[in-house]
One Martini backbone bead per residue (centre of mass of N, CA, C, O) as a GRO file, in nm:
protein
  210
    1MET     BB    1   3.247   6.489   8.550
    2THR     BB    2   3.517   6.309   8.517
    3GLY     BB    3   3.676   6.270   8.216
    4LEU     BB    4   3.577   6.063   7.932
    5ASN     BB    5   3.332   6.076   7.701
    6SER     BB    6   3.190   5.977   7.418
    7HIS     BB    7   3.229   6.256   7.277
    8HIS     BB    8   3.530   6.274   7.325
    9LEU     BB    9   3.611   6.040   7.157
   10LYS     BB   10   3.487   6.114   6.897
   11LEU     BB   11   3.664   6.363   6.850
   12ILE     BB   12   3.939   6.218   6.849
   13ALA     BB   13   3.864   6.012   6.619
   14ALA     BB   14   3.796   6.221   6.400
   15ALA     BB   15   4.072   6.401   6.412
   16SER     BB   16   4.274   6.159   6.363
   17MET     BB   17   4.154   6.070   6.086
   18PHE     BB   18   4.184   6.337   5.939
   19ILE     BB   19   4.483   6.353   5.961
   20ASP     BB   20   4.551   6.094   5.823
   21HIS     BB   21   4.404   6.172   5.549
   22ILE     BB   22   4.566   6.416   5.479
   23GLY     BB   23   4.823   6.259   5.444
   24VAL     BB   24   4.741   6.074   5.218
   25VAL     BB   25   4.613   6.287   5.013
   26LEU     BB   26   4.818   6.563   5.059
   27TYR     BB   27   5.076   6.437   5.253
   28PRO     BB   28   5.254   6.148   5.188
   29GLU     BB   29   5.543   6.250   5.331
   30SER     BB   30   5.390   6.264   5.611
   31ASP     BB   31   5.425   6.045   5.869
   32TRP     BB   32   5.301   6.193   6.123
   33LEU     BB   33   5.005   6.192   6.030
   34ARG     BB   34   4.969   5.897   6.025
   35MET     BB   35   5.041   5.827   6.321
   36VAL     BB   36   4.819   5.985   6.457
   37GLY     BB   37   4.587   5.825   6.309
   38ARG     BB   38   4.609   5.541   6.469
   39ILE     BB   39   4.405   5.602   6.700
   40SER     BB   40   4.130   5.582   6.566
   41PHE     BB   41   4.032   5.280   6.543
   42PRO     BB   42   4.023   5.197   6.844
   43LEU     BB   43   3.800   5.407   6.905
   44PHE     BB   44   3.584   5.300   6.707
   45ALA     BB   45   3.572   5.026   6.839
   46TRP     BB   46   3.483   5.108   7.114
   47LEU     BB   47   3.223   5.252   7.018
   48LEU     BB   48   3.110   4.994   6.893
   49ILE     BB   49   3.086   4.836   7.161
   50GLN     BB   50   2.898   5.037   7.310
   51GLY     BB   51   2.678   5.029   7.108
   52GLU     BB   52   2.613   4.716   7.110
   53ALA     BB   53   2.538   4.733   7.429
   54HIS     BB   54   2.316   4.989   7.397
   55THR     BB   55   2.133   4.930   7.185
   56ARG     BB   56   1.793   4.908   7.076
   57ASN     BB   57   1.885   4.858   6.750
   58ILE     BB   58   2.074   4.657   6.569
   59TRP     BB   59   1.969   4.692   6.289
   60ARG     BB   60   1.995   4.989   6.255
   61TYR     BB   61   2.291   5.004   6.313
   62GLY     BB   62   2.374   4.821   6.070
   63LEU     BB   63   2.239   4.991   5.844
   64ARG     BB   64   2.401   5.250   5.888
   65LEU     BB   65   2.669   5.134   5.804
   66ALA     BB   66   2.599   5.034   5.540
   67VAL     BB   67   2.505   5.292   5.404
   68LEU     BB   68   2.749   5.473   5.468
   69GLY     BB   69   2.945   5.281   5.320
   70LEU     BB   70   2.814   5.314   5.023
   71VAL     BB   71   2.846   5.625   5.018
   72SER     BB   72   3.157   5.633   5.064
   73GLN     BB   73   3.305   5.445   4.855
   74PRO     BB   74   3.358   5.658   4.615
   75PHE     BB   75   3.542   5.854   4.797
   76TYR     BB   76   3.736   5.635   4.888
   77GLN     BB   77   3.848   5.542   4.603
   78ILE     BB   78   3.946   5.836   4.506
   79ALA     BB   79   4.128   5.913   4.752
   80PHE     BB   80   4.306   5.617   4.756
   81ASP     BB   81   4.316   5.440   4.523
   82VAL     BB   82   4.079   5.207   4.551
   83THR     BB   83   3.863   4.884   4.574
   84THR     BB   84   3.813   4.859   4.862
   85PRO     BB   85   3.657   4.847   5.151
   86ASN     BB   86   3.567   5.021   5.395
   87ILE     BB   87   3.560   5.069   5.733
   88LEU     BB   88   3.259   5.027   5.786
   89PHE     BB   89   3.264   4.727   5.708
   90HIS     BB   90   3.451   4.642   5.942
   91LEU     BB   91   3.242   4.735   6.158
   92LEU     BB   92   3.024   4.547   6.067
   93VAL     BB   93   3.167   4.284   6.123
   94GLY     BB   94   3.206   4.345   6.426
   95LEU     BB   95   2.918   4.370   6.507
   96ILE     BB   96   2.842   4.081   6.452
   97CYS     BB   97   3.039   3.943   6.623
   98LEU     BB   98   2.936   4.073   6.896
   99ARG     BB   99   2.641   3.969   6.873
  100MET     BB  100   2.700   3.667   6.847
  101THR     BB  101   2.842   3.642   7.108
  102ARG     BB  102   2.599   3.723   7.287
  103LEU     BB  103   2.400   3.498   7.164
  104ARG     BB  104   2.667   3.282   7.106
  105PRO     BB  105   2.915   3.200   7.315
  106LYS     BB  106   2.998   2.909   7.189
  107TRP     BB  107   3.062   3.076   6.903
  108ALA     BB  108   3.280   3.285   6.931
  109TRP     BB  109   3.545   3.189   6.779
  110PRO     BB  110   3.423   3.127   6.508
  111THR     BB  111   3.318   3.403   6.459
  112TRP     BB  112   3.596   3.563   6.463
  113ILE     BB  113   3.727   3.401   6.250
  114ALA     BB  114   3.525   3.469   6.033
  115GLY     BB  115   3.571   3.776   6.040
  116ALA     BB  116   3.864   3.765   5.961
  117LEU     BB  117   3.835   3.628   5.686
  118ILE     BB  118   3.654   3.823   5.552
  119THR     BB  119   3.852   4.069   5.560
  120GLU     BB  120   4.072   3.924   5.392
  121VAL     BB  121   3.913   3.859   5.131
  122LEU     BB  122   3.803   4.168   5.093
  123GLY     BB  123   4.023   4.377   5.187
  124ILE     BB  124   3.974   4.518   5.465
  125SER     BB  125   4.196   4.712   5.569
  126TYR     BB  126   4.299   4.555   5.865
  127GLY     BB  127   4.160   4.301   5.887
  128SER     BB  128   4.242   4.065   6.133
  129TYR     BB  129   4.362   4.278   6.310
  130GLY     BB  130   4.093   4.439   6.358
  131ILE     BB  131   3.935   4.205   6.484
  132ALA     BB  132   4.132   4.153   6.721
  133LEU     BB  133   4.102   4.427   6.842
  134ILE     BB  134   3.802   4.413   6.906
  135LEU     BB  135   3.829   4.161   7.087
  136LEU     BB  136   4.019   4.291   7.300
  137LEU     BB  137   3.828   4.541   7.369
  138ARG     BB  138   3.579   4.372   7.471
  139TYR     BB  139   3.801   4.269   7.715
  140PHE     BB  140   3.879   4.496   7.864
  141ARG     BB  141   4.168   4.514   8.103
  142ASN     BB  142   4.353   4.639   8.376
  143ARG     BB  143   4.573   4.391   8.310
  144PRO     BB  144   4.846   4.220   8.240
  145PRO     BB  145   4.733   4.014   8.037
  146TRP     BB  146   4.604   4.210   7.856
  147TRP     BB  147   4.852   4.377   7.788
  148MET     BB  148   5.014   4.148   7.655
  149ALA     BB  149   4.811   4.098   7.424
  150TRP     BB  150   4.827   4.395   7.305
  151ILE     BB  151   5.130   4.408   7.251
  152SER     BB  152   5.162   4.152   7.082
  153LEU     BB  153   4.982   4.235   6.851
  154HIS     BB  154   5.161   4.495   6.767
  155LEU     BB  155   5.414   4.355   6.715
  156ALA     BB  156   5.295   4.168   6.491
  157SER     BB  157   5.198   4.428   6.305
  158ILE     BB  158   5.467   4.520   6.189
  159ALA     BB  159   5.465   4.309   5.947
  160LEU     BB  160   5.226   4.473   5.807
  161PHE     BB  161   5.284   4.810   5.905
  162GLY     BB  162   5.494   4.859   6.095
  163THR     BB  163   5.558   5.140   6.310
  164PHE     BB  164   5.271   5.287   6.263
  165GLN     BB  165   5.110   5.115   6.516
  166MET     BB  166   5.244   5.215   6.793
  167PRO     BB  167   5.037   5.455   6.883
  168VAL     BB  168   4.829   5.231   6.995
  169LEU     BB  169   4.930   5.130   7.273
  170PRO     BB  170   4.802   5.393   7.467
  171VAL     BB  171   4.494   5.397   7.415
  172PRO     BB  172   4.377   5.261   7.683
  173LEU     BB  173   4.424   5.517   7.861
  174LEU     BB  174   4.165   5.649   7.757
  175LEU     BB  175   3.960   5.427   7.849
  176MET     BB  176   4.026   5.473   8.153
  177ALA     BB  177   3.883   5.769   8.124
  178TYR     BB  178   3.619   5.649   8.097
  179ASN     BB  179   3.281   5.757   8.247
  180GLN     BB  180   3.001   5.625   8.096
  181GLN     BB  181   2.927   5.877   7.934
  182ARG     BB  182   2.778   6.031   7.667
  183GLY     BB  183   2.710   6.319   7.633
  184ALA     BB  184   2.692   6.488   7.370
  185LYS     BB  185   2.543   6.494   7.090
  186ALA     BB  186   2.652   6.319   6.764
  187ARG     BB  187   2.499   6.352   6.463
  188TRP     BB  188   2.775   6.391   6.285
  189PHE     BB  189   2.950   6.127   6.302
  190TYR     BB  190   2.885   5.952   6.052
  191ALA     BB  191   2.879   6.174   5.831
  192PHE     BB  192   3.180   6.246   5.846
  193TYR     BB  193   3.304   6.045   5.665
  194PRO     BB  194   3.204   6.118   5.380
  195ALA     BB  195   3.258   6.429   5.411
  196HIS     BB  196   3.569   6.419   5.434
  197LEU     BB  197   3.624   6.281   5.174
  198LEU     BB  198   3.500   6.478   4.979
  199LEU     BB  199   3.680   6.723   5.068
  200LEU     BB  200   3.960   6.584   4.990
  201VAL     BB  201   3.891   6.555   4.691
  202LEU     BB  202   3.840   6.857   4.632
  203VAL     BB  203   4.108   6.975   4.723
  204ARG     BB  204   4.287   6.804   4.524
  205GLY     BB  205   4.143   6.895   4.271
  206SER     BB  206   4.224   7.207   4.314
  207ASN     BB  207   4.526   7.166   4.304
  208VAL     BB  208   4.562   7.050   4.018
  209TYR     BB  209   4.426   7.323   3.880
  210ASN     BB  210   4.643   7.544   4.002
   0.00000   0.00000   0.00000
């Protein structure tokens, strides 16, 4: 089977996120590390969309995100010197929007708007941009209207994030290579988030005292 399976996308998402966070925590002057990391969130969003569509137990899926978000929060706050919720809570809001849209299609727009407002009020990571990105990827089609919407979203995001977000533009090309296969099991995937944050905190702490 050619193309990229789910496990491949998880590896790319995890690696790019790690590179991004190495840049934030250890090498804040290295902009290129941050730009490499920009591709991680849309991949995590895509994996969330696939997970919501295929999970046998949406409650367990949501609970896993919530618990790992809570476990990760202290490491997240220490690593990035912030008090806002971490990205797993953003994905949890996205998961709720995805499932509500599936169950109540007539309430789709109010659901997504509510999700965007929640992330803005709570100050979660990418805010309404992140919810809009999940919404667009939910309806991903390799057609000109979809690409126009995708490009427009990211041109608009320059006002919020600067040109850092521009590496996100070609990410759908990776999704076009997705072969709908699960690939190898990745039991490490969710635990990787709190684990890599803890590692970065420890490495930075050791550098301070050396």
